[in-house]
Tab-separated table of C-alpha atoms in Angstrom:
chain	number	residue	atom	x	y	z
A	1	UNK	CA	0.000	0.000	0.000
A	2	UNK	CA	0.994	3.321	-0.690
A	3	UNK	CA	2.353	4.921	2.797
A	4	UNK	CA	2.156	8.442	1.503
A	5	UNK	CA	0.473	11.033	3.890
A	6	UNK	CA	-1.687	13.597	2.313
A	7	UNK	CA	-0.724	17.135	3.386
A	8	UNK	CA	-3.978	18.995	3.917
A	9	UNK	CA	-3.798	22.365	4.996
A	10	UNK	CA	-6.077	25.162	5.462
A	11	UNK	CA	-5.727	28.458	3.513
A	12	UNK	CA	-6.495	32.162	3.875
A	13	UNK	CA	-7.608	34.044	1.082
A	14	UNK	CA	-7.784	38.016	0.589
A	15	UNK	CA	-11.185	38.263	-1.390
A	16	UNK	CA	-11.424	39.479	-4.542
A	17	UNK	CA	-15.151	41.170	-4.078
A	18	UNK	CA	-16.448	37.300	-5.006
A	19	UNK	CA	-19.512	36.761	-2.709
A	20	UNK	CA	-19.338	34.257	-0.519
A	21	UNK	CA	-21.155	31.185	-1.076
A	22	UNK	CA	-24.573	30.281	0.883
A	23	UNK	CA	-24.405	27.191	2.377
A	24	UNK	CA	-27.899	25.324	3.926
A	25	UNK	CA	-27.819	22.042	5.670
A	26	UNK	CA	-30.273	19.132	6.389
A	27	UNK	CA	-30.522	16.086	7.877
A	28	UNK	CA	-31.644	13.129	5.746
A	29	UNK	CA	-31.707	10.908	8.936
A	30	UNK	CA	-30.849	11.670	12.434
A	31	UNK	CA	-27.022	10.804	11.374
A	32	UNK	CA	-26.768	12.291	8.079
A	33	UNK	CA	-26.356	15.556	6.922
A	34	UNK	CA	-26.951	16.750	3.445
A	35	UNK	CA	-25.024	19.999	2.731
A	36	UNK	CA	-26.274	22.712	-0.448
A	37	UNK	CA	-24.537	25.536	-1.294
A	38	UNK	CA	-24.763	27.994	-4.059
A	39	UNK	CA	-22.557	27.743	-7.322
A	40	UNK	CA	-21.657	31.549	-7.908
A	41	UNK	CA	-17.825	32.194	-6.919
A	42	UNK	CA	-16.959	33.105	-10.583
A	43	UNK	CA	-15.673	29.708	-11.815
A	44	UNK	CA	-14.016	28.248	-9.733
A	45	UNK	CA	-11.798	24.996	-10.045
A	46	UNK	CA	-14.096	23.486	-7.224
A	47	UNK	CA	-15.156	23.777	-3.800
A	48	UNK	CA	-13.677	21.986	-1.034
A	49	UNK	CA	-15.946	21.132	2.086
A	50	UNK	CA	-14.993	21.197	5.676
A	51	UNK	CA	-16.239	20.535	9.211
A	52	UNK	CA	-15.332	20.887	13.212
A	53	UNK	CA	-17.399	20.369	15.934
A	54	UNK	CA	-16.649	22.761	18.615
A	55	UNK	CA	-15.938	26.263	17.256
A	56	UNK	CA	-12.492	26.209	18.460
A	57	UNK	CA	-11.364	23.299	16.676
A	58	UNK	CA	-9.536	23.254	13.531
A	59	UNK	CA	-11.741	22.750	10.354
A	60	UNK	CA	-11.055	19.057	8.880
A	61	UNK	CA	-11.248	18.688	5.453
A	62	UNK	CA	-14.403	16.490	4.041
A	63	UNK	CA	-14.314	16.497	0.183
A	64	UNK	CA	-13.176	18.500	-3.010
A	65	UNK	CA	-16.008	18.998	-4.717
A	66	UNK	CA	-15.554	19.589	-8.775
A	67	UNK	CA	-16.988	22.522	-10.108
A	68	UNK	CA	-20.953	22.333	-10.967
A	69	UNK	CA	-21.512	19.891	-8.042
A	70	UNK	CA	-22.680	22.112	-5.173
A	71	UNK	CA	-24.042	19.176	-2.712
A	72	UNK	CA	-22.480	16.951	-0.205
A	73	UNK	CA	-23.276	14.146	2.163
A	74	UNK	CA	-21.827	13.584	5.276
A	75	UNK	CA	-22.678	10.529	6.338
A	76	UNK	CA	-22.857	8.288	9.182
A	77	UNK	CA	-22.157	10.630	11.966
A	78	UNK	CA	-21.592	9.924	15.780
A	79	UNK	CA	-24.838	10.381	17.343
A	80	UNK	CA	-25.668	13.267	19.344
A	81	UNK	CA	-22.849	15.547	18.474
A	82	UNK	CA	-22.682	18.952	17.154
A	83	UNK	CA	-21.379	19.692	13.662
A	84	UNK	CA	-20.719	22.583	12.103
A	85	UNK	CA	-19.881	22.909	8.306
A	86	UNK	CA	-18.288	25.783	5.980
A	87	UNK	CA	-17.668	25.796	1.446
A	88	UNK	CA	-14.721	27.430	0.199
A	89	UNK	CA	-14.741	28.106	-3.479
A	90	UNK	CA	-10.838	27.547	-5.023
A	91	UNK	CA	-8.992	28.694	-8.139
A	92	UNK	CA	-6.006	29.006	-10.245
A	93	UNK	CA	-4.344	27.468	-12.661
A	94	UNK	CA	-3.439	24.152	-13.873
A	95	UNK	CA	-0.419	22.358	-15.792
A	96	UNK	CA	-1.107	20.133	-18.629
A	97	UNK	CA	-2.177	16.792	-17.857
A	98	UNK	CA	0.355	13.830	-17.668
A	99	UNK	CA	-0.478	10.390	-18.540
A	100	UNK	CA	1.117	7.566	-16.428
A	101	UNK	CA	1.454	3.575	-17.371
A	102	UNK	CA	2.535	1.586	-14.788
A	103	UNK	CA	2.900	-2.356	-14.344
A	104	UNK	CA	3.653	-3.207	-18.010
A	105	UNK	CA	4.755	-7.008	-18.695
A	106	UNK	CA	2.557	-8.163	-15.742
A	107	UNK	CA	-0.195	-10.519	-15.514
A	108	UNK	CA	-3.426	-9.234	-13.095
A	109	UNK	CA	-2.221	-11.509	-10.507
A	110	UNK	CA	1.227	-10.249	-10.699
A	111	UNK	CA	0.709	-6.890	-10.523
A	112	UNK	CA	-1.804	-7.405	-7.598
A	113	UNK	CA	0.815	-9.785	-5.639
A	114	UNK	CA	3.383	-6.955	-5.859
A	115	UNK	CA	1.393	-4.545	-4.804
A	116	UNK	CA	0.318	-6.020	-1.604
A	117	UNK	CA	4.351	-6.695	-0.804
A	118	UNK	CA	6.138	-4.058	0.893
A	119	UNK	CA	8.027	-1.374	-0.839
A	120	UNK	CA	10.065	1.762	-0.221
A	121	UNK	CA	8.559	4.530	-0.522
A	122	UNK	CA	10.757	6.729	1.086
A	123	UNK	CA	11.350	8.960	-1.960
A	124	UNK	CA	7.742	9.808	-2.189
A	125	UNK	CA	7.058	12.948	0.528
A	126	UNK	CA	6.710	16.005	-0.903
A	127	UNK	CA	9.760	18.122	-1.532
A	128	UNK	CA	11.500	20.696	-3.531
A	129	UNK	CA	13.987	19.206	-5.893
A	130	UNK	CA	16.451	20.658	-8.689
A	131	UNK	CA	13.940	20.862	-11.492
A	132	UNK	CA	15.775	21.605	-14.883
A	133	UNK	CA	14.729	25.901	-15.669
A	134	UNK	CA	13.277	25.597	-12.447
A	135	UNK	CA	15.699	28.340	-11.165
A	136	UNK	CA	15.481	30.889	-13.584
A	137	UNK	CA	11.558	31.309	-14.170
A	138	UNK	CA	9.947	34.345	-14.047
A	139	UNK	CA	7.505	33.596	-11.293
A	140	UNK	CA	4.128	35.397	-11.258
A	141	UNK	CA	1.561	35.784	-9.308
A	142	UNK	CA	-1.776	33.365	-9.837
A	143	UNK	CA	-4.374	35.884	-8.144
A	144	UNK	CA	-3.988	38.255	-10.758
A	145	UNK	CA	-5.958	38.101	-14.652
A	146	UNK	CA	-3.064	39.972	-16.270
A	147	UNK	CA	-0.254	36.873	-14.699
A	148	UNK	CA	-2.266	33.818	-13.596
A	149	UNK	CA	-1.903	31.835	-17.028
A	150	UNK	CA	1.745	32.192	-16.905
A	151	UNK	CA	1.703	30.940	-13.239
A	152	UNK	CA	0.569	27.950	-14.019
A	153	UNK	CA	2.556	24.933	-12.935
A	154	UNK	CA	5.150	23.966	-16.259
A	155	UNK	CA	6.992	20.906	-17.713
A	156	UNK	CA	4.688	18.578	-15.563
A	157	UNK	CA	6.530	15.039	-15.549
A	158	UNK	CA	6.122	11.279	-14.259
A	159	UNK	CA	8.895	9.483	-13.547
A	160	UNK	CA	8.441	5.825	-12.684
A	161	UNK	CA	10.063	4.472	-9.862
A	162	UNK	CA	11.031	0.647	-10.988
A	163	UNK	CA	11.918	-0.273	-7.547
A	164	UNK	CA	8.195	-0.258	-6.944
A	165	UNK	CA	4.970	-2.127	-9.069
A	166	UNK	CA	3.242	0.936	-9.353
A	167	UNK	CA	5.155	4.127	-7.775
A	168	UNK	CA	6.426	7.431	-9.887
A	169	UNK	CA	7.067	10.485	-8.691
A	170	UNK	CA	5.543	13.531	-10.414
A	171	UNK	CA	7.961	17.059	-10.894
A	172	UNK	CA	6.641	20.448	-12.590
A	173	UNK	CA	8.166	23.641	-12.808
A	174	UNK	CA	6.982	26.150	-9.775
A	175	UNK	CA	6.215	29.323	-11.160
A	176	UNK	CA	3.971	31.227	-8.849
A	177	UNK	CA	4.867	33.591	-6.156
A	178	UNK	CA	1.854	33.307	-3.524
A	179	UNK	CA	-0.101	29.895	-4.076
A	180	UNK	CA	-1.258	28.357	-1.029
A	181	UNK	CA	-0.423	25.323	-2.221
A	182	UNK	CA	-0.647	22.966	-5.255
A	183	UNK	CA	-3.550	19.955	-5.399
A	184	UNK	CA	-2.773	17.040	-7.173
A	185	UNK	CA	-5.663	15.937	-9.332
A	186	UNK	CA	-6.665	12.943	-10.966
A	187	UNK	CA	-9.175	12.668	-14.223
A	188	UNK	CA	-11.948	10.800	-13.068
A	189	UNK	CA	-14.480	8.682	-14.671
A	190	UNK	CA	-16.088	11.021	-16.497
A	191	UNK	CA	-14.407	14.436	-17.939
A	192	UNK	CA	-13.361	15.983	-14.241
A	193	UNK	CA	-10.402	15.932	-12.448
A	194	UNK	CA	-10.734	14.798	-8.375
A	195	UNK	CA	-7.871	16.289	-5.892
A	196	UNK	CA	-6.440	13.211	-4.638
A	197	UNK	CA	-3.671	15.500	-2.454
A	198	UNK	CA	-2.976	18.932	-0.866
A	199	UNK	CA	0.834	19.825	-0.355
A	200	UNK	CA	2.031	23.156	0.609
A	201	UNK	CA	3.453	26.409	-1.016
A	202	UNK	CA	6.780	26.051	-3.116
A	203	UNK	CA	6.977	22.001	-3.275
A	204	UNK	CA	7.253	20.709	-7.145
A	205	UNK	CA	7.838	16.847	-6.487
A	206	UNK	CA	5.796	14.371	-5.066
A	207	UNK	CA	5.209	10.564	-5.036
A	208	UNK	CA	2.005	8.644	-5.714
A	209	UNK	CA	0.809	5.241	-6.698
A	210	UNK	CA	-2.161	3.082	-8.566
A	211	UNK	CA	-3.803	0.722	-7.151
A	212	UNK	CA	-4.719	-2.701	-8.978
A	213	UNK	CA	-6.157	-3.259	-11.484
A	214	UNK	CA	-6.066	0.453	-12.670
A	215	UNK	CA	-2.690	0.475	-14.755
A	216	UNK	CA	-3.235	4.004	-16.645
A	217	UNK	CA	-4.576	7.081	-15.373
A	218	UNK	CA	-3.398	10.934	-15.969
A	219	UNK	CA	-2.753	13.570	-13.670
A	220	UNK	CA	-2.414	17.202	-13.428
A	221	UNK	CA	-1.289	20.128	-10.603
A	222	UNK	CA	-2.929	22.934	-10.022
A	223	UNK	CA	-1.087	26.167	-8.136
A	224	UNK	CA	-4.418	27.086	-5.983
A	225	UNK	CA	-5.966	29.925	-3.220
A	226	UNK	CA	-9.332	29.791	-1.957
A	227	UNK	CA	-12.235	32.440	-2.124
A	228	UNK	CA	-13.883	33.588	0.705
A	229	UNK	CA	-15.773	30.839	2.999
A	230	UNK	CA	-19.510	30.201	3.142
A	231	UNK	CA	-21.923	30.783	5.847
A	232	UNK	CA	-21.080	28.261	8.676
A	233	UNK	CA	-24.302	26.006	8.989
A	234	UNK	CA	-25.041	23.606	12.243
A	235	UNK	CA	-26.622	20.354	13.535
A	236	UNK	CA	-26.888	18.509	16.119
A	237	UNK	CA	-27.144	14.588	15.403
A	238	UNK	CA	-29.902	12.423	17.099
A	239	UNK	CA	-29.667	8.865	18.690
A	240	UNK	CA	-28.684	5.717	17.018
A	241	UNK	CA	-31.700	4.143	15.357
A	242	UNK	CA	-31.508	1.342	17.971
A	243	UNK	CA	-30.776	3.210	20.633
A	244	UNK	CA	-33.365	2.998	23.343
A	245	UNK	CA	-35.635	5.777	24.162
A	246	UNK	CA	-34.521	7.033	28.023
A	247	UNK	CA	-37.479	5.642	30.135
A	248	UNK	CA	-40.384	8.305	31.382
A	249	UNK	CA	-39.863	10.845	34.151
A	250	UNK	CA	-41.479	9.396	37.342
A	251	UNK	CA	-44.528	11.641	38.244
A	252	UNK	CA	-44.156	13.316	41.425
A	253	UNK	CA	-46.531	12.960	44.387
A	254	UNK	CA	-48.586	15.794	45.840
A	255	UNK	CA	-48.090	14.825	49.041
């Protein structure tokens, strides 16, 4: 398995006069909450959900939802707790997608057997490596109309890593001055790319891995910042549904 922590982090973001999103919340059972938020924030490359439950804790991150999807379930949730929920729109720019092929010459049950052995992975973390031009770009800011295009992560690379069945380690060019951070992103099943990873500011290497059977897949990274936070939105969950009811008061006497 692939031991690779993802780096989530939680950004700031200077707003640019977007409006902030309106987030509403329901519960679609006493342990499920069904968030809806509005899909205005100027198009965005997504939104990314996130919860706590007492207001002092740090927000966790749920999902990254794609752009057009503005709903979320959370489900499942420990009964009789409060939970409080927030949107965050994000942008900027992308590199070109890379396609990676991994595992060739091996039969299903090959490639599956490997996997499940261990491997080294200690290359993977994220980190900031000698990238050829990497040194003399131009960097520009990713905020701005005039500069984000040219910000956009460059010369986005997979390298595979033939000590493992299914490891390769991504590089791009950084050349932004004030992302937050780049996202990894995967193309899905249909025409979006998911975030599968946050890693911070000024990193432009990190590992990843398939997982049998998939043997193909492309990727892209995207230098990012996030718009201004929804509404925050709260619940508190009800009982399990076979919890017991508690039993009736006893009725006092008159005397």
């Amino acid at each position: 398995m692939l031991p690779v922590a993802l780096l989530l982090l939680v950004g700031c973001f200077a707003s640019r006069g977007l409006a902030a999103e309106q987030l509403t919340v329901r519960q679609s059972s006493p342990l499920d909450a069904v968030l809806t938020w509005s899909d205005s924030a100027g198009n965005p490359g997504g939104y990314i959900v996130e919860y706590i439950n007492q207001p002092a804790d740090a927000w966790v991150i749920l999902d990254f939802s794609p752009p057009g999807r503005n709903t979320f379930t959370h489900p499942r949730l420990a009964p009789r707790t409060p939970y409080r929920y927030r949107v965050r729109p994000f942008f900027g720019p992308t590199s070109k997608p890379v396609a990676v092929t991994i595992a060739e010459g091996l039969s299903d049950q090959g490639y599956a057997e490997a996997y499940a052995s261990p491997e080294d992975y200690s290359w993977a973390p994220p980190q900031r490596l000698a990238v050829p031009g990497d040194a003399v770009l131009a960097r520009k800011s990713i905020r701005l109309p005039a500069t984000a295009a040219g910000a956009a992560p460059g010369d986005l690379t997979a390298h595979v890593v033939k000590s493992t069945v299914s490891g390769f380690r991504l590089t791009w060019s950084d050349r932004s001055t004030d992302e937050e951070g780049f996202l990894l992103e995967r193309l899905g099943d249909g025409r979006d790319f998911v975030v599968c990873a946050v890693v911070e500011p000024d990193i432009n290497a990190f590992g990843w891995a398939l997982e049998p059977p998939a043997r193909q897949a492309k990727f892209r990274v995207r230098a990012y910042y996030y718009g201004p936070p929804s509404n925050v939105v709260s619940i508190v969950t009800g009982a399990e549904p076979d919890e017991a009811p508690p039993p009736p008061a006893a009725a006092k006497s008159s005397g």
